[in-house]
Amino acid sequence: MLALHTPEGTLADVASIRLTQAIITGELIQGQKLNESDLAERYGIGRGPLREALRQLEGMRLVKRIPHAGARVVTLDREMMADLYAVREALEGMACRTAALRMTDAEIDTLRLLLEKHAEQIEAADGQVYVQSEGDFDFHYQIALGSRNQMLINLLAGELYQLLRMCRYRTSRLSARIRPALQQHRHIVDALVARDGELAEILMRRHISGAWKSISEMMDEEHDSNTITYSRSKTASGS
């Protein structure tokens, strides 16, 4: 019987998907050094496909290679997050304005049905989680495609997509934001139905600026908590 051989490119793609998910969910933490032998053993990935996957993740900006220090998971500090959300607000606002004019009625209907599936998932999780799967099940991804603007698609559904998902994952478990976020998505769809590009852009920009406000406040709380913990440990050690 002939042996079946899987092309290395396919193995690399599978490895890339697995590692991408691990980074987005925090299984591989920000700033973590990526040791090839450890990753190969942990995820059952051959060294060749693993190296190619890491190169793919560099292109997605999820991994940063530092001279003489190797590859590390990207660190989303406040400055980087602020810059990314400012760009995201502008680009997704523009995509939403354009989508209001270019999406078909059927595509908008599909978007509304997608939000109903999101609502079911939220209720199943008792309103504690709003994690959107990537691609066809991602509201923001579908808006980008609906813009029919290839430059916006390349950025929002390509070059920056996984980095944006990494940021969005942080707000997906903020219970105070989950149901309001779904309602904001529904209002955006209403604006698309009305073919009101100006309103659609305003609503999307408000939605994203609200997400940044939530993340910013969360980062402040984490910083304050870490500062208190550090101060207590210094006091306890007598330093």
CSV table of N, CA, C and O in Angstrom, one decimal, residues 146-216:
chain,number,residue,atom,x,y,z
A,146,GLY,N,-17.8,43.1,3.1
A,146,GLY,CA,-18.9,43.7,2.5
A,146,GLY,C,-18.6,45.1,1.9
A,146,GLY,O,-19.3,45.7,1.1
A,147,SER,N,-17.4,45.7,2.3
A,147,SER,CA,-17.0,47.0,1.8
A,147,SER,C,-16.7,46.9,0.4
A,147,SER,O,-16.7,48.0,-0.3
A,148,ARG,N,-16.3,45.7,-0.1
A,148,ARG,CA,-15.8,45.6,-1.5
A,148,ARG,C,-14.6,46.4,-1.8
A,148,ARG,O,-14.3,46.6,-3.0
A,149,ASN,N,-13.9,46.9,-0.8
A,149,ASN,CA,-12.7,47.7,-1.0
A,149,ASN,C,-11.5,46.8,-0.7
A,149,ASN,O,-11.3,46.5,0.5
A,150,GLN,N,-10.8,46.5,-1.7
A,150,GLN,CA,-9.7,45.5,-1.5
A,150,GLN,C,-8.6,45.9,-0.5
A,150,GLN,O,-8.1,45.1,0.2
A,151,MET,N,-8.4,47.2,-0.5
A,151,MET,CA,-7.4,47.7,0.4
A,151,MET,C,-7.8,47.5,1.9
A,151,MET,O,-7.0,47.1,2.7
A,152,LEU,N,-9.1,47.8,2.1
A,152,LEU,CA,-9.6,47.6,3.5
A,152,LEU,C,-9.7,46.2,3.8
A,152,LEU,O,-9.3,45.8,5.0
A,153,ILE,N,-10.0,45.3,2.9
A,153,ILE,CA,-10.1,43.9,3.1
A,153,ILE,C,-8.7,43.3,3.4
A,153,ILE,O,-8.5,42.5,4.3
A,154,ASN,N,-7.7,43.8,2.7
A,154,ASN,CA,-6.3,43.3,2.9
A,154,ASN,C,-5.9,43.6,4.3
A,154,ASN,O,-5.1,42.8,4.9
A,155,LEU,N,-6.3,44.8,4.8
A,155,LEU,CA,-5.8,45.2,6.2
A,155,LEU,C,-6.7,44.6,7.3
A,155,LEU,O,-6.2,43.9,8.2
A,156,LEU,N,-8.0,44.7,7.2
A,156,LEU,CA,-8.9,44.3,8.2
A,156,LEU,C,-9.2,42.8,8.2
A,156,LEU,O,-9.4,42.2,9.3
A,157,ALA,N,-9.1,42.2,7.1
A,157,ALA,CA,-9.4,40.7,7.0
A,157,ALA,C,-8.1,40.0,6.7
A,157,ALA,O,-8.2,38.8,6.5
A,158,GLY,N,-7.0,40.7,6.6
A,158,GLY,CA,-5.7,40.1,6.3
A,158,GLY,C,-4.6,40.4,7.2
A,158,GLY,O,-4.4,39.9,8.3
A,159,GLU,N,-3.9,41.5,6.8
A,159,GLU,CA,-2.6,41.8,7.5
A,159,GLU,C,-2.8,42.1,9.0
A,159,GLU,O,-2.0,41.6,9.9
A,160,LEU,N,-3.9,42.8,9.4
A,160,LEU,CA,-4.1,43.1,10.8
A,160,LEU,C,-5.1,42.2,11.5
A,160,LEU,O,-5.3,42.4,12.7
A,161,TYR,N,-5.7,41.3,10.8
A,161,TYR,CA,-6.9,40.6,11.3
A,161,TYR,C,-6.6,39.8,12.6
A,161,TYR,O,-7.3,40.0,13.6
A,162,GLN,N,-5.5,39.0,12.7
A,162,GLN,CA,-5.3,38.2,13.8
A,162,GLN,C,-4.9,39.0,15.0
A,162,GLN,O,-5.2,38.7,16.2
A,163,LEU,N,-4.1,40.1,14.7
A,163,LEU,CA,-3.7,41.0,15.8
A,163,LEU,C,-5.0,41.7,16.4
A,163,LEU,O,-5.1,41.9,17.6
A,164,LEU,N,-5.9,42.1,15.6
A,164,LEU,CA,-7.2,42.7,16.0
A,164,LEU,C,-8.0,41.6,16.9
A,164,LEU,O,-8.6,42.0,17.9
A,165,ARG,N,-8.0,40.4,16.4
A,165,ARG,CA,-8.7,39.3,17.2
A,165,ARG,C,-8.0,39.2,18.5
A,165,ARG,O,-8.7,38.9,19.5
A,166,MET,N,-6.7,39.3,18.6
A,166,MET,CA,-6.0,39.2,19.9
A,166,MET,C,-6.5,40.3,20.8
A,166,MET,O,-6.7,40.0,22.0
A,167,CYS,N,-6.6,41.5,20.3
A,167,CYS,CA,-7.1,42.6,21.1
A,167,CYS,C,-8.6,42.4,21.5
A,167,CYS,O,-8.9,42.6,22.7
A,168,ARG,N,-9.4,42.0,20.6
A,168,ARG,CA,-10.8,41.8,20.8
A,168,ARG,C,-11.1,40.7,21.9
A,168,ARG,O,-12.1,40.8,22.6
A,169,TYR,N,-10.2,39.7,21.9
A,169,TYR,CA,-10.4,38.6,22.9
A,169,TYR,C,-10.4,39.1,24.3
A,169,TYR,O,-11.1,38.6,25.2
A,170,ARG,N,-9.7,40.2,24.5
A,170,ARG,CA,-9.6,40.7,25.9
A,170,ARG,C,-10.9,41.3,26.4
A,170,ARG,O,-11.2,41.3,27.6
A,171,THR,N,-11.7,41.8,25.4
A,171,THR,CA,-13.0,42.4,25.9
A,171,THR,C,-14.2,41.3,25.8
A,171,THR,O,-15.3,41.6,26.2
A,172,SER,N,-13.9,40.1,25.2
A,172,SER,CA,-14.9,39.1,25.0
A,172,SER,C,-15.4,38.5,26.3
A,172,SER,O,-16.5,37.9,26.3
A,173,ARG,N,-14.7,38.8,27.4
A,173,ARG,CA,-15.1,38.2,28.7
A,173,ARG,C,-15.4,39.3,29.7
A,173,ARG,O,-15.5,39.0,30.9
A,174,LEU,N,-15.5,40.5,29.2
A,174,LEU,CA,-16.0,41.6,30.1
A,174,LEU,C,-17.5,41.6,30.1
A,174,LEU,O,-18.1,42.1,29.2
A,175,SER,N,-18.1,41.0,31.2
A,175,SER,CA,-19.5,40.8,31.2
A,175,SER,C,-20.3,42.1,31.0
A,175,SER,O,-21.4,42.0,30.4
A,176,ALA,N,-19.8,43.2,31.5
A,176,ALA,CA,-20.6,44.5,31.4
A,176,ALA,C,-20.7,44.9,30.0
A,176,ALA,O,-21.5,45.8,29.7
A,177,ARG,N,-19.8,44.4,29.1
A,177,ARG,CA,-19.8,44.9,27.7
A,177,ARG,C,-20.5,43.9,26.8
A,177,ARG,O,-20.9,44.3,25.7
A,178,ILE,N,-20.7,42.7,27.2
A,178,ILE,CA,-21.1,41.7,26.2
A,178,ILE,C,-22.4,42.0,25.6
A,178,ILE,O,-22.5,42.0,24.3
A,179,ARG,N,-23.5,42.1,26.3
A,179,ARG,CA,-24.8,42.3,25.7
A,179,ARG,C,-24.9,43.7,25.1
A,179,ARG,O,-25.5,43.8,24.0
A,180,PRO,N,-24.3,44.8,25.6
A,180,PRO,CA,-24.3,46.1,24.9
A,180,PRO,C,-23.6,46.0,23.6
A,180,PRO,O,-24.0,46.6,22.6
A,181,ALA,N,-22.5,45.2,23.5
A,181,ALA,CA,-21.8,45.0,22.2
A,181,ALA,C,-22.7,44.4,21.2
A,181,ALA,O,-22.7,44.8,20.0
A,182,LEU,N,-23.4,43.3,21.6
A,182,LEU,CA,-24.3,42.7,20.7
A,182,LEU,C,-25.4,43.7,20.2
A,182,LEU,O,-25.7,43.7,19.0
A,183,GLN,N,-25.9,44.5,21.1
A,183,GLN,CA,-26.9,45.4,20.7
A,183,GLN,C,-26.4,46.5,19.7
A,183,GLN,O,-27.0,46.9,18.8
A,184,GLN,N,-25.1,46.9,20.0
A,184,GLN,CA,-24.5,47.8,19.1
A,184,GLN,C,-24.3,47.2,17.7
A,184,GLN,O,-24.5,47.9,16.6
A,185,HIS,N,-24.0,45.9,17.6
A,185,HIS,CA,-23.9,45.2,16.3
A,185,HIS,C,-25.3,45.3,15.6
A,185,HIS,O,-25.3,45.5,14.4
A,186,ARG,N,-26.3,45.1,16.4
A,186,ARG,CA,-27.7,45.1,15.8
A,186,ARG,C,-28.0,46.5,15.2
A,186,ARG,O,-28.6,46.6,14.1
A,187,HIS,N,-27.6,47.5,15.9
A,187,HIS,CA,-27.9,48.9,15.4
A,187,HIS,C,-27.1,49.2,14.1
A,187,HIS,O,-27.6,49.8,13.2
A,188,ILE,N,-25.9,48.6,14.1
A,188,ILE,CA,-25.1,48.8,12.9
A,188,ILE,C,-25.8,48.1,11.7
A,188,ILE,O,-25.9,48.7,10.6
A,189,VAL,N,-26.3,46.9,11.9
A,189,VAL,CA,-27.1,46.2,10.8
A,189,VAL,C,-28.3,47.0,10.4
A,189,VAL,O,-28.6,47.1,9.2
A,190,ASP,N,-29.0,47.6,11.4
A,190,ASP,CA,-30.1,48.4,11.0
A,190,ASP,C,-29.7,49.6,10.1
A,190,ASP,O,-30.5,49.9,9.1
A,191,ALA,N,-28.6,50.2,10.4
A,191,ALA,CA,-28.1,51.3,9.5
A,191,ALA,C,-27.7,50.7,8.1
A,191,ALA,O,-27.9,51.4,7.1
A,192,LEU,N,-27.2,49.5,8.1
A,192,LEU,CA,-26.9,48.9,6.8
A,192,LEU,C,-28.2,48.7,6.0
A,192,LEU,O,-28.2,48.9,4.8
A,193,VAL,N,-29.2,48.2,6.7
A,193,VAL,CA,-30.5,47.9,6.0
A,193,VAL,C,-31.0,49.2,5.4
A,193,VAL,O,-31.6,49.2,4.3
A,194,ALA,N,-30.9,50.3,6.2
A,194,ALA,CA,-31.4,51.6,5.7
A,194,ALA,C,-30.5,52.2,4.7
A,194,ALA,O,-30.8,53.3,4.1
A,195,ARG,N,-29.4,51.6,4.4
A,195,ARG,CA,-28.4,52.1,3.4
A,195,ARG,C,-27.9,53.5,3.8
A,195,ARG,O,-27.6,54.4,3.0
A,196,ASP,N,-27.8,53.7,5.2
A,196,ASP,CA,-27.3,55.0,5.7
A,196,ASP,C,-25.8,54.8,6.1
A,196,ASP,O,-25.5,54.4,7.2
A,197,GLY,N,-25.0,55.1,5.1
A,197,GLY,CA,-23.5,54.9,5.3
A,197,GLY,C,-23.0,55.8,6.4
A,197,GLY,O,-22.1,55.4,7.2
A,198,GLU,N,-23.5,57.0,6.5
A,198,GLU,CA,-23.0,58.0,7.5
A,198,GLU,C,-23.3,57.5,8.9
A,198,GLU,O,-22.4,57.4,9.8
A,199,LEU,N,-24.5,57.0,9.1
A,199,LEU,CA,-24.9,56.5,10.5
A,199,LEU,C,-24.1,55.2,10.8
A,199,LEU,O,-23.7,55.0,11.9
A,200,ALA,N,-24.0,54.3,9.8
A,200,ALA,CA,-23.3,53.1,10.0
A,200,ALA,C,-21.8,53.3,10.4
A,200,ALA,O,-21.3,52.7,11.3
A,201,GLU,N,-21.2,54.3,9.8
A,201,GLU,CA,-19.8,54.7,10.2
A,201,GLU,C,-19.8,55.2,11.6
A,201,GLU,O,-18.9,54.8,12.4
A,202,ILE,N,-20.7,56.1,12.0
A,202,ILE,CA,-20.7,56.7,13.3
A,202,ILE,C,-20.9,55.6,14.3
A,202,ILE,O,-20.2,55.5,15.4
A,203,LEU,N,-21.9,54.7,14.1
A,203,LEU,CA,-22.1,53.6,15.0
A,203,LEU,C,-21.0,52.7,15.2
A,203,LEU,O,-20.7,52.2,16.3
A,204,MET,N,-20.3,52.3,14.1
A,204,MET,CA,-19.1,51.5,14.2
A,204,MET,C,-18.0,52.1,15.0
A,204,MET,O,-17.3,51.5,15.8
A,205,ARG,N,-17.8,53.4,14.7
A,205,ARG,CA,-16.7,54.1,15.4
A,205,ARG,C,-17.0,54.2,16.9
A,205,ARG,O,-16.1,54.0,17.7
A,206,ARG,N,-18.2,54.5,17.2
A,206,ARG,CA,-18.6,54.5,18.7
A,206,ARG,C,-18.4,53.1,19.3
A,206,ARG,O,-18.0,53.0,20.5
A,207,HIS,N,-18.8,52.1,18.6
A,207,HIS,CA,-18.6,50.7,19.1
A,207,HIS,C,-17.2,50.4,19.4
A,207,HIS,O,-16.8,49.9,20.5
A,208,ILE,N,-16.3,50.8,18.5
A,208,ILE,CA,-14.9,50.5,18.7
A,208,ILE,C,-14.2,51.4,19.7
A,208,ILE,O,-13.4,50.9,20.5
A,209,SER,N,-14.6,52.7,19.8
A,209,SER,CA,-14.1,53.6,20.8
A,209,SER,C,-14.5,53.1,22.2
A,209,SER,O,-13.8,53.2,23.2
A,210,GLY,N,-15.7,52.5,22.3
A,210,GLY,CA,-16.2,52.0,23.5
A,210,GLY,C,-15.4,50.8,23.9
A,210,GLY,O,-15.1,50.6,25.1
A,211,ALA,N,-15.0,50.0,23.0
A,211,ALA,CA,-14.2,48.8,23.3
A,211,ALA,C,-12.8,49.2,23.8
A,211,ALA,O,-12.3,48.6,24.7
A,212,TRP,N,-12.3,50.3,23.2
A,212,TRP,CA,-11.0,50.7,23.6
A,212,TRP,C,-11.1,51.3,25.0
A,212,TRP,O,-10.2,51.1,25.9
A,213,LYS,N,-12.2,52.0,25.3
A,213,LYS,CA,-12.3,52.5,26.7
A,213,LYS,C,-12.4,51.4,27.7
A,213,LYS,O,-11.7,51.5,28.8
A,214,SER,N,-13.1,50.3,27.4
A,214,SER,CA,-13.1,49.2,28.3
A,214,SER,C,-11.8,48.5,28.5
A,214,SER,O,-11.4,48.2,29.6
A,215,ILE,N,-11.0,48.4,27.4
A,215,ILE,CA,-9.7,47.8,27.5
A,215,ILE,C,-8.8,48.7,28.3
A,215,ILE,O,-8.0,48.2,29.1
A,216,SER,N,-8.8,50.0,28.0
A,216,SER,CA,-8.0,50.9,28.7
A,216,SER,C,-8.2,50.9,30.2
A,216,SER,O,-7.3,50.9,31.0
